[in-house]
Amino acid sequence: MGVVLHKGENCGFTDKTIIPTPKHQKSGGKQTIFFNNPPKIIGRMSVVGEKEGKGPLSDYFDKIVNDAKWGEKTFERAEIDMLMSAIRGSIESAEIKEEDVDMLITGDLLNQLTSSSYAARDLTIPHLGLYSACSTMSESLAVGSSFVNAGYFDTVVCATVSHFATAERQFRYPLEYGCQRPPYAQWTVTGAGSTVLSSKGSGPRITMATFGKVVDFGINDLNNLGAAMAPAAMSTLTALFEETGSEPGDYDLILTGDLGKLGSDIMRDLMIEQGYFLGQNYIDCGNMVYDVTQKCYQGGSGAGCSASVINSFVLDKLEEGEYNRVAYLATGALMSTQSCYQGETIPCISHAVVIER
């Protein structure tokens, strides 16, 4: 099944004339968990900013806010409000109350998980903060699903957020500096997504999760994160295929997070080297959020990128029956604000969950 959603040309699809024979062996590895009691997605919410609201997925997002500061004094406070809006919106969508939630799992890109902690202080829910950079959404879904599958909790909320202005000044330069962006750079999505997992109710199910390994291919350019993260996505997707005995054609959609146009092209080439051809059922969230006319170079990035896409367009298609089985792999670059300036390269990771109708 193909994916048709872009107005522009930056859709991340690459034509290949030679299709290698995919691997079929099942390795019996240790990265994948099969859920015997798969949690159901009973509620969700996506919240984005003005730029994202003008992109190709505009009709799918639940809430679009045109004020980058949300009426607050700082962008950081706006990011907290965005995360809170997504969390409370998903709980309302699930038609449950805040006190019905057993665990809240959140993450963001700011130092010490600032947005997550400040949002959690206003909620009466036990909180687990996760940092996996832009792969935090899939990691939170994998961890939350493990809790629900094991019977420790009945209802878990998983959420992540990012904001263009806060991420830029923490990881790169202050906005006032007006730094020139290279053509291989991406644009941090101002957005948040929240998912309610439950052992009860009905909805798409998370049937398995593959936890990724940290991979570093020697990239040290903070603007070239798609190239840095692609090997981690390749590693995790290969593990998913080998440990489940599946191949690309077994999924209606294979979705990576935040590789952008350049990174997803690299991902296709890396998977060819592993013996897997990714056809038109593969796309990256960074390619989906913005139109080419919005001048975001390689597309979107940030923890809120895949979180907003999975909780809008993808789950809509699963609920409508257009997709039956989706492999979702968010990707994260695990550098700190200082590590690259000290000569370190960028370690990356990707975690995967399989969502079925």
mmCIF file of C-alpha atoms in Angstrom:
data_model
loop_
_atom_site.group_PDB
_atom_site.id
_atom_site.type_symbol
_atom_site.label_atom_id
_atom_site.label_comp_id
_atom_site.label_asym_id
_atom_site.label_seq_id
_atom_site.Cartn_x
_atom_site.Cartn_y
_atom_site.Cartn_z
ATOM 1 C CA MET A 1 0.000 0.000 0.000
ATOM 2 C CA GLY A 2 1.418 3.407 -0.947
ATOM 3 C CA VAL A 3 1.343 6.600 1.072
ATOM 4 C CA VAL A 4 -0.122 9.626 -0.747
ATOM 5 C CA LEU A 5 -0.245 12.814 1.249
ATOM 6 C CA HIS A 6 2.222 15.428 0.005
ATOM 7 C CA LYS A 7 1.434 18.552 -1.933
ATOM 8 C CA GLY A 8 5.113 19.001 -2.820
ATOM 9 C CA GLU A 9 7.930 16.760 -3.975
ATOM 10 C CA ASN A 10 9.733 16.179 -0.667
ATOM 11 C CA CYS A 11 8.087 12.825 0.077
ATOM 12 C CA GLY A 12 11.168 10.722 0.744
ATOM 13 C CA PHE A 13 10.426 8.007 -1.817
ATOM 14 C CA THR A 14 13.340 6.625 -3.850
ATOM 15 C CA ASP A 15 12.991 4.549 -7.015
ATOM 16 C CA LYS A 16 15.090 1.371 -7.112
ATOM 17 C CA THR A 17 15.460 -0.774 -10.199
ATOM 18 C CA ILE A 18 17.007 -3.754 -8.427
ATOM 19 C CA ILE A 19 15.122 -5.307 -5.532
ATOM 20 C CA PRO A 20 17.291 -7.662 -3.469
ATOM 21 C CA THR A 21 15.776 -10.785 -1.987
ATOM 22 C CA PRO A 22 14.865 -9.952 1.638
ATOM 23 C CA LYS A 23 16.062 -12.026 4.554
ATOM 24 C CA HIS A 24 13.560 -14.415 6.092
ATOM 25 C CA GLN A 25 15.453 -15.909 9.005
ATOM 26 C CA LYS A 26 14.303 -15.465 12.591
ATOM 27 C CA SER A 27 17.296 -14.848 14.806
ATOM 28 C CA GLY A 28 15.751 -15.319 18.237
ATOM 29 C CA GLY A 29 17.446 -12.120 19.399
ATOM 30 C CA LYS A 30 16.849 -10.212 22.593
ATOM 31 C CA GLN A 31 15.651 -6.804 21.448
ATOM 32 C CA THR A 32 11.997 -7.554 20.696
ATOM 33 C CA ILE A 33 9.177 -8.089 23.181
ATOM 34 C CA PHE A 34 5.966 -9.804 22.068
ATOM 35 C CA PHE A 35 2.927 -8.671 24.053
ATOM 36 C CA ASN A 36 0.584 -11.476 25.067
ATOM 37 C CA ASN A 37 -1.913 -8.953 26.421
ATOM 38 C CA PRO A 38 -1.427 -6.098 23.934
ATOM 39 C CA PRO A 39 -2.543 -2.703 25.232
ATOM 40 C CA LYS A 40 -5.201 -0.820 23.316
ATOM 41 C CA ILE A 41 -4.900 2.811 22.282
ATOM 42 C CA ILE A 42 -8.130 4.238 23.683
ATOM 43 C CA GLY A 43 -7.340 7.958 23.474
ATOM 44 C CA ARG A 44 -4.934 10.373 21.803
ATOM 45 C CA MET A 45 -4.252 14.016 21.124
ATOM 46 C CA SER A 46 -2.006 15.979 18.757
ATOM 47 C CA VAL A 47 -1.168 19.654 19.238
ATOM 48 C CA VAL A 48 0.949 21.728 16.845
ATOM 49 C CA GLY A 49 2.018 25.285 16.120
ATOM 50 C CA GLU A 50 1.215 27.640 13.266
ATOM 51 C CA LYS A 51 3.878 26.430 10.807
ATOM 52 C CA GLU A 52 2.894 22.781 11.269
ATOM 53 C CA GLY A 53 -0.763 23.762 10.946
ATOM 54 C CA LYS A 54 -0.062 25.051 7.434
ATOM 55 C CA GLY A 55 1.576 21.809 6.316
ATOM 56 C CA PRO A 56 0.191 18.718 4.507
ATOM 57 C CA LEU A 57 -1.230 17.160 7.700
ATOM 58 C CA SER A 58 -3.161 20.232 8.751
ATOM 59 C CA ASP A 59 -6.558 18.467 8.530
ATOM 60 C CA TYR A 60 -5.413 15.644 10.823
ATOM 61 C CA PHE A 61 -4.079 17.574 13.831
ATOM 62 C CA ASP A 62 -6.480 17.962 16.749
ATOM 63 C CA LYS A 63 -5.339 21.416 17.815
ATOM 64 C CA ILE A 64 -3.402 24.131 15.978
ATOM 65 C CA VAL A 65 -2.208 27.150 17.950
ATOM 66 C CA ASN A 66 -1.001 30.179 15.994
ATOM 67 C CA ASP A 67 0.725 31.974 18.896
ATOM 68 C CA ALA A 68 4.238 30.519 19.361
ATOM 69 C CA LYS A 69 4.196 31.644 23.009
ATOM 70 C CA TRP A 70 0.605 30.565 23.702
ATOM 71 C CA GLY A 71 0.093 33.876 25.502
ATOM 72 C CA GLU A 72 2.977 33.127 27.889
ATOM 73 C CA LYS A 73 6.090 35.210 28.570
ATOM 74 C CA THR A 74 8.540 32.558 27.339
ATOM 75 C CA PHE A 75 8.728 29.821 24.723
ATOM 76 C CA GLU A 76 9.626 27.329 27.461
ATOM 77 C CA ARG A 77 6.398 28.064 29.327
ATOM 78 C CA ALA A 78 4.513 27.653 26.037
ATOM 79 C CA GLU A 79 6.103 24.220 25.576
ATOM 80 C CA ILE A 80 4.847 23.162 28.996
ATOM 81 C CA ASP A 81 1.343 24.346 28.117
ATOM 82 C CA MET A 82 1.479 22.430 24.843
ATOM 83 C CA LEU A 83 2.409 19.183 26.585
ATOM 84 C CA MET A 84 -0.295 19.698 29.201
ATOM 85 C CA SER A 85 -2.879 20.351 26.489
ATOM 86 C CA ALA A 86 -1.938 17.114 24.708
ATOM 87 C CA ILE A 87 -2.040 15.031 27.904
ATOM 88 C CA ARG A 88 -5.386 16.344 29.093
ATOM 89 C CA GLY A 89 -6.812 16.170 25.572
ATOM 90 C CA SER A 90 -5.881 12.503 25.236
ATOM 91 C CA ILE A 91 -7.453 11.670 28.609
ATOM 92 C CA GLU A 92 -10.637 13.437 27.532
ATOM 93 C CA SER A 93 -10.505 11.583 24.205
ATOM 94 C CA ALA A 94 -10.361 8.281 26.104
ATOM 95 C CA GLU A 95 -13.466 9.323 28.045
ATOM 96 C CA ILE A 96 -11.782 8.695 31.381
ATOM 97 C CA LYS A 97 -10.766 10.911 34.280
ATOM 98 C CA GLU A 98 -7.326 11.979 35.422
ATOM 99 C CA GLU A 99 -7.596 9.778 38.494
ATOM 100 C CA ASP A 100 -8.163 6.738 36.256
ATOM 101 C CA VAL A 101 -4.611 7.003 34.899
ATOM 102 C CA ASP A 102 -2.117 4.783 36.739
ATOM 103 C CA MET A 103 1.113 6.146 35.221
ATOM 104 C CA LEU A 104 2.228 9.129 33.161
ATOM 105 C CA ILE A 105 5.321 8.645 30.973
ATOM 106 C CA THR A 106 6.650 11.798 29.328
ATOM 107 C CA GLY A 107 9.796 13.266 27.820
ATOM 108 C CA ASP A 108 11.071 16.350 26.007
ATOM 109 C CA LEU A 109 14.312 17.868 24.708
ATOM 110 C CA LEU A 110 15.068 20.443 27.392
ATOM 111 C CA ASN A 111 17.652 20.054 30.149
ATOM 112 C CA GLN A 112 16.484 17.935 33.079
ATOM 113 C CA LEU A 113 13.205 17.187 31.228
ATOM 114 C CA THR A 114 11.941 20.608 32.239
ATOM 115 C CA SER A 115 8.697 20.583 30.266
ATOM 116 C CA SER A 116 7.773 17.083 31.439
ATOM 117 C CA SER A 117 8.437 17.749 35.105
ATOM 118 C CA TYR A 118 6.632 21.070 35.177
ATOM 119 C CA ALA A 119 3.615 19.596 33.404
ATOM 120 C CA ALA A 120 3.558 16.590 35.749
ATOM 121 C CA ARG A 121 3.553 18.786 38.860
ATOM 122 C CA ASP A 122 0.055 19.971 37.940
ATOM 123 C CA LEU A 123 -1.263 16.433 37.504
ATOM 124 C CA THR A 124 -2.142 13.979 40.257
ATOM 125 C CA ILE A 125 -0.589 11.025 38.427
ATOM 126 C CA PRO A 126 2.608 9.042 39.200
ATOM 127 C CA HIS A 127 5.222 10.189 36.697
ATOM 128 C CA LEU A 128 8.093 8.526 34.867
ATOM 129 C CA GLY A 129 10.341 10.882 32.896
ATOM 130 C CA LEU A 130 12.200 9.477 29.881
ATOM 131 C CA TYR A 131 14.914 11.021 27.747
ATOM 132 C CA SER A 132 15.598 9.479 24.381
ATOM 133 C CA ALA A 133 15.730 12.728 22.387
ATOM 134 C CA CYS A 134 13.473 12.537 19.331
ATOM 135 C CA SER A 135 12.873 8.803 19.866
ATOM 136 C CA THR A 136 11.128 9.449 23.182
ATOM 137 C CA MET A 137 7.600 8.854 21.832
ATOM 138 C CA SER A 138 8.260 5.325 20.612
ATOM 139 C CA GLU A 139 10.308 4.586 23.734
ATOM 140 C CA SER A 140 7.474 5.765 25.990
ATOM 141 C CA LEU A 141 4.979 3.622 24.048
ATOM 142 C CA ALA A 142 7.294 0.600 24.344
ATOM 143 C CA VAL A 143 7.773 1.101 28.093
ATOM 144 C CA GLY A 144 4.105 1.896 28.737
ATOM 145 C CA SER A 145 2.980 -1.128 26.729
ATOM 146 C CA SER A 146 5.323 -3.340 28.734
ATOM 147 C CA PHE A 147 3.724 -2.125 31.970
ATOM 148 C CA VAL A 148 0.186 -2.728 30.705
ATOM 149 C CA ASN A 149 1.027 -6.085 29.110
ATOM 150 C CA ALA A 150 2.570 -7.330 32.362
ATOM 151 C CA GLY A 151 -0.507 -6.290 34.335
ATOM 152 C CA TYR A 152 1.266 -3.727 36.532
ATOM 153 C CA PHE A 153 -0.957 -0.884 35.328
ATOM 154 C CA ASP A 154 -4.331 -0.755 33.587
ATOM 155 C CA THR A 155 -4.007 2.715 32.060
ATOM 156 C CA VAL A 156 -0.835 4.565 31.022
ATOM 157 C CA VAL A 157 -0.473 7.919 29.267
ATOM 158 C CA CYS A 158 2.592 8.413 27.014
ATOM 159 C CA ALA A 159 3.442 11.899 25.749
ATOM 160 C CA THR A 160 6.264 13.988 24.292
ATOM 161 C CA VAL A 161 6.755 17.591 23.160
ATOM 162 C CA SER A 162 9.206 19.884 21.365
ATOM 163 C CA HIS A 163 9.277 23.554 20.378
ATOM 164 C CA PHE A 164 11.326 25.134 17.598
ATOM 165 C CA ALA A 165 12.410 28.158 19.645
ATOM 166 C CA THR A 166 13.400 26.285 22.818
ATOM 167 C CA ALA A 167 15.323 23.562 20.967
ATOM 168 C CA GLU A 168 17.203 26.045 18.782
ATOM 169 C CA ARG A 169 18.513 28.096 21.654
ATOM 170 C CA GLN A 170 19.435 25.075 23.735
ATOM 171 C CA PHE A 171 21.178 22.997 21.077
ATOM 172 C CA ARG A 172 22.272 25.551 18.473
ATOM 173 C CA TYR A 173 22.041 29.358 18.585
ATOM 174 C CA PRO A 174 19.700 32.014 20.021
ATOM 175 C CA LEU A 175 17.018 32.992 17.522
ATOM 176 C CA GLU A 176 18.219 36.607 17.601
ATOM 177 C CA TYR A 177 21.564 35.493 16.189
ATOM 178 C CA GLY A 178 19.979 34.750 12.823
ATOM 179 C CA CYS A 179 22.343 31.881 12.015
ATOM 180 C CA GLN A 180 22.363 30.638 8.411
ATOM 181 C CA ARG A 181 20.996 27.095 8.190
ATOM 182 C CA PRO A 182 22.806 24.612 5.899
ATOM 183 C CA PRO A 183 20.738 22.840 3.208
ATOM 184 C CA TYR A 184 20.950 19.497 5.038
ATOM 185 C CA ALA A 185 19.397 20.913 8.233
ATOM 186 C CA GLN A 186 15.913 20.126 9.561
ATOM 187 C CA TRP A 187 13.303 22.228 11.338
ATOM 188 C CA THR A 188 12.315 21.362 14.915
ATOM 189 C CA VAL A 189 8.566 20.780 15.072
ATOM 190 C CA THR A 190 6.541 22.831 17.510
ATOM 191 C CA GLY A 191 4.185 20.100 18.586
ATOM 192 C CA ALA A 192 3.128 17.519 21.140
ATOM 193 C CA GLY A 193 1.439 14.150 21.084
ATOM 194 C CA SER A 194 -0.151 12.046 23.803
ATOM 195 C CA THR A 195 -1.431 8.457 23.719
ATOM 196 C CA VAL A 196 -3.581 6.627 26.281
ATOM 197 C CA LEU A 197 -2.802 2.905 26.578
ATOM 198 C CA SER A 198 -5.178 0.590 28.398
ATOM 199 C CA SER A 199 -5.787 -3.073 29.105
ATOM 200 C CA LYS A 200 -9.504 -2.328 28.684
ATOM 201 C CA GLY A 201 -11.620 -0.826 25.948
ATOM 202 C CA SER A 202 -11.048 -1.025 22.208
ATOM 203 C CA GLY A 203 -8.777 0.534 19.630
ATOM 204 C CA PRO A 204 -5.553 -0.175 17.744
ATOM 205 C CA ARG A 205 -3.244 -2.508 19.686
ATOM 206 C CA ILE A 206 0.489 -2.350 20.282
ATOM 207 C CA THR A 207 1.506 -5.959 19.712
ATOM 208 C CA MET A 208 5.302 -5.808 20.058
ATOM 209 C CA ALA A 209 8.226 -3.513 20.748
ATOM 210 C CA THR A 210 11.870 -3.568 19.679
ATOM 211 C CA PHE A 211 14.300 -1.700 21.907
ATOM 212 C CA GLY A 212 17.203 -0.164 20.029
ATOM 213 C CA LYS A 213 20.945 -0.127 20.599
ATOM 214 C CA VAL A 214 23.056 3.037 20.671
ATOM 215 C CA VAL A 215 24.763 3.444 17.287
ATOM 216 C CA ASP A 216 27.410 6.031 16.355
ATOM 217 C CA PHE A 217 28.658 6.357 12.757
ATOM 218 C CA GLY A 218 30.954 9.280 13.495
ATOM 219 C CA ILE A 219 28.779 12.279 12.534
ATOM 220 C CA ASN A 220 29.611 15.370 14.630
ATOM 221 C CA ASP A 221 27.591 18.067 12.826
ATOM 222 C CA LEU A 222 24.614 19.228 14.919
ATOM 223 C CA ASN A 223 22.760 20.207 11.763
ATOM 224 C CA ASN A 224 23.156 16.827 10.057
ATOM 225 C CA LEU A 225 21.038 14.743 12.400
ATOM 226 C CA GLY A 226 19.237 12.785 9.681
ATOM 227 C CA ALA A 227 22.520 11.244 8.569
ATOM 228 C CA ALA A 228 23.526 10.638 12.190
ATOM 229 C CA MET A 229 20.286 8.849 13.136
ATOM 230 C CA ALA A 230 19.708 6.741 10.015
ATOM 231 C CA PRO A 231 22.113 3.937 11.092
ATOM 232 C CA ALA A 232 20.264 3.592 14.411
ATOM 233 C CA ALA A 233 16.944 3.247 12.592
ATOM 234 C CA MET A 234 18.521 0.665 10.280
ATOM 235 C CA SER A 235 19.809 -1.308 13.279
ATOM 236 C CA THR A 236 16.429 -1.415 15.024
ATOM 237 C CA LEU A 237 14.357 -2.126 11.922
ATOM 238 C CA THR A 238 16.716 -4.950 10.960
ATOM 239 C CA ALA A 239 16.365 -6.408 14.468
ATOM 240 C CA LEU A 240 12.566 -6.145 14.208
ATOM 241 C CA PHE A 241 12.517 -7.981 10.882
ATOM 242 C CA GLU A 242 14.934 -10.711 11.988
ATOM 243 C CA GLU A 243 13.425 -11.334 15.420
ATOM 244 C CA THR A 244 9.847 -11.472 14.142
ATOM 245 C CA GLY A 245 10.553 -13.264 10.866
ATOM 246 C CA SER A 246 8.839 -10.420 9.008
ATOM 247 C CA GLU A 247 9.833 -8.303 6.011
ATOM 248 C CA PRO A 248 8.860 -4.842 4.669
ATOM 249 C CA GLY A 249 5.860 -6.118 2.715
ATOM 250 C CA ASP A 250 4.245 -7.420 5.911
ATOM 251 C CA TYR A 251 3.525 -3.831 7.030
ATOM 252 C CA ASP A 252 1.091 -1.384 5.480
ATOM 253 C CA LEU A 253 3.312 1.431 6.730
ATOM 254 C CA ILE A 254 6.868 1.592 8.040
ATOM 255 C CA LEU A 255 7.337 4.958 9.703
ATOM 256 C CA THR A 256 10.594 6.409 10.984
ATOM 257 C CA GLY A 257 10.776 9.569 13.047
ATOM 258 C CA ASP A 258 12.738 12.668 12.183
ATOM 259 C CA LEU A 259 15.265 11.416 9.635
ATOM 260 C CA GLY A 260 14.009 13.936 7.110
ATOM 261 C CA LYS A 261 14.549 13.671 3.352
ATOM 262 C CA LEU A 262 18.315 13.108 3.446
ATOM 263 C CA GLY A 263 18.205 10.738 6.422
ATOM 264 C CA SER A 264 15.392 8.622 4.985
ATOM 265 C CA ASP A 265 17.241 8.312 1.664
ATOM 266 C CA ILE A 266 20.293 7.108 3.617
ATOM 267 C CA MET A 267 18.020 4.739 5.547
ATOM 268 C CA ARG A 268 16.800 3.151 2.309
ATOM 269 C CA ASP A 269 20.369 2.586 1.137
ATOM 270 C CA LEU A 270 21.430 1.128 4.493
ATOM 271 C CA MET A 271 18.488 -1.286 4.478
ATOM 272 C CA ILE A 272 19.419 -2.395 0.933
ATOM 273 C CA GLU A 273 22.831 -3.321 2.338
ATOM 274 C CA GLN A 274 21.054 -5.429 4.974
ATOM 275 C CA GLY A 275 19.047 -7.204 2.266
ATOM 276 C CA TYR A 276 15.745 -5.323 2.660
ATOM 277 C CA PHE A 277 14.061 -3.118 0.076
ATOM 278 C CA LEU A 278 11.834 -0.394 1.531
ATOM 279 C CA GLY A 279 9.178 0.452 -1.039
ATOM 280 C CA GLN A 280 6.422 3.033 -1.005
ATOM 281 C CA ASN A 281 5.077 1.756 2.299
ATOM 282 C CA TYR A 282 8.041 3.484 3.982
ATOM 283 C CA ILE A 283 8.088 7.177 4.859
ATOM 284 C CA ASP A 284 9.576 9.417 7.532
ATOM 285 C CA CYS A 285 7.592 11.725 9.819
ATOM 286 C CA GLY A 286 9.999 14.552 9.061
ATOM 287 C CA ASN A 287 8.944 14.357 5.407
ATOM 288 C CA MET A 288 5.257 14.483 6.270
ATOM 289 C CA VAL A 289 4.910 17.572 8.470
ATOM 290 C CA TYR A 290 6.026 20.321 6.110
ATOM 291 C CA ASP A 291 5.466 21.086 2.449
ATOM 292 C CA VAL A 292 8.498 21.862 0.293
ATOM 293 C CA THR A 293 7.211 25.425 -0.157
ATOM 294 C CA GLN A 294 7.659 26.019 3.591
ATOM 295 C CA LYS A 295 11.455 26.018 3.131
ATOM 296 C CA CYS A 296 12.273 23.607 5.957
ATOM 297 C CA TYR A 297 15.129 22.085 3.943
ATOM 298 C CA GLN A 298 15.202 18.364 4.861
ATOM 299 C CA GLY A 299 11.906 18.452 6.774
ATOM 300 C CA GLY A 300 10.893 18.201 10.404
ATOM 301 C CA SER A 301 12.616 16.937 13.551
ATOM 302 C CA GLY A 302 12.110 17.100 17.313
ATOM 303 C CA ALA A 303 10.373 14.897 19.866
ATOM 304 C CA GLY A 304 7.035 16.436 18.921
ATOM 305 C CA CYS A 305 7.438 15.583 15.231
ATOM 306 C CA SER A 306 6.656 11.867 15.232
ATOM 307 C CA ALA A 307 4.508 12.252 18.368
ATOM 308 C CA SER A 308 2.119 14.590 16.562
ATOM 309 C CA VAL A 309 2.127 12.510 13.354
ATOM 310 C CA ILE A 310 1.490 9.141 15.021
ATOM 311 C CA ASN A 311 -1.319 10.595 17.152
ATOM 312 C CA SER A 312 -3.079 12.164 14.190
ATOM 313 C CA PHE A 313 -2.620 10.903 10.627
ATOM 314 C CA VAL A 314 -1.360 7.382 11.407
ATOM 315 C CA LEU A 315 -3.874 6.430 14.079
ATOM 316 C CA ASP A 316 -6.656 7.967 11.982
ATOM 317 C CA LYS A 317 -5.721 5.629 9.128
ATOM 318 C CA LEU A 318 -5.526 2.630 11.462
ATOM 319 C CA GLU A 319 -8.949 3.347 12.929
ATOM 320 C CA GLU A 320 -10.434 3.865 9.460
ATOM 321 C CA GLY A 321 -9.021 0.531 8.263
ATOM 322 C CA GLU A 322 -6.716 1.969 5.597
ATOM 323 C CA TYR A 323 -3.786 0.525 7.551
ATOM 324 C CA ASN A 324 -3.862 -2.754 9.437
ATOM 325 C CA ARG A 325 -0.247 -3.029 10.606
ATOM 326 C CA VAL A 326 2.231 -0.201 11.191
ATOM 327 C CA ALA A 327 5.866 -0.341 12.328
ATOM 328 C CA TYR A 328 6.749 2.949 14.021
ATOM 329 C CA LEU A 329 10.393 3.766 14.774
ATOM 330 C CA ALA A 330 11.152 7.172 16.242
ATOM 331 C CA THR A 331 14.842 8.128 16.129
ATOM 332 C CA GLY A 332 16.913 10.144 18.596
ATOM 333 C CA ALA A 333 20.302 11.871 18.633
ATOM 334 C CA LEU A 334 21.739 11.554 22.135
ATOM 335 C CA MET A 335 24.307 14.351 22.160
ATOM 336 C CA SER A 336 24.337 16.991 24.912
ATOM 337 C CA THR A 337 24.559 20.737 24.471
ATOM 338 C CA GLN A 338 28.322 20.541 25.055
ATOM 339 C CA SER A 339 29.478 17.142 23.776
ATOM 340 C CA CYS A 340 29.832 18.078 20.103
ATOM 341 C CA TYR A 341 31.670 21.289 20.963
ATOM 342 C CA GLN A 342 34.130 19.121 22.901
ATOM 343 C CA GLY A 343 34.857 16.994 19.828
ATOM 344 C CA GLU A 344 32.463 14.115 20.516
ATOM 345 C CA THR A 345 30.474 12.456 17.735
ATOM 346 C CA ILE A 346 26.702 11.910 17.956
ATOM 347 C CA PRO A 347 25.430 8.601 19.431
ATOM 348 C CA CYS A 348 21.904 7.772 18.252
ATOM 349 C CA ILE A 349 19.126 5.323 19.054
ATOM 350 C CA SER A 350 15.783 4.175 17.685
ATOM 351 C CA HIS A 351 12.983 2.229 19.370
ATOM 352 C CA ALA A 352 10.146 0.536 17.518
ATOM 353 C CA VAL A 353 6.573 -0.469 18.255
ATOM 354 C CA VAL A 354 4.205 -2.388 15.999
ATOM 355 C CA ILE A 355 0.626 -1.113 16.028
ATOM 356 C CA GLU A 356 -2.161 -3.287 14.605
ATOM 357 C CA ARG A 357 -5.797 -2.625 13.879
#
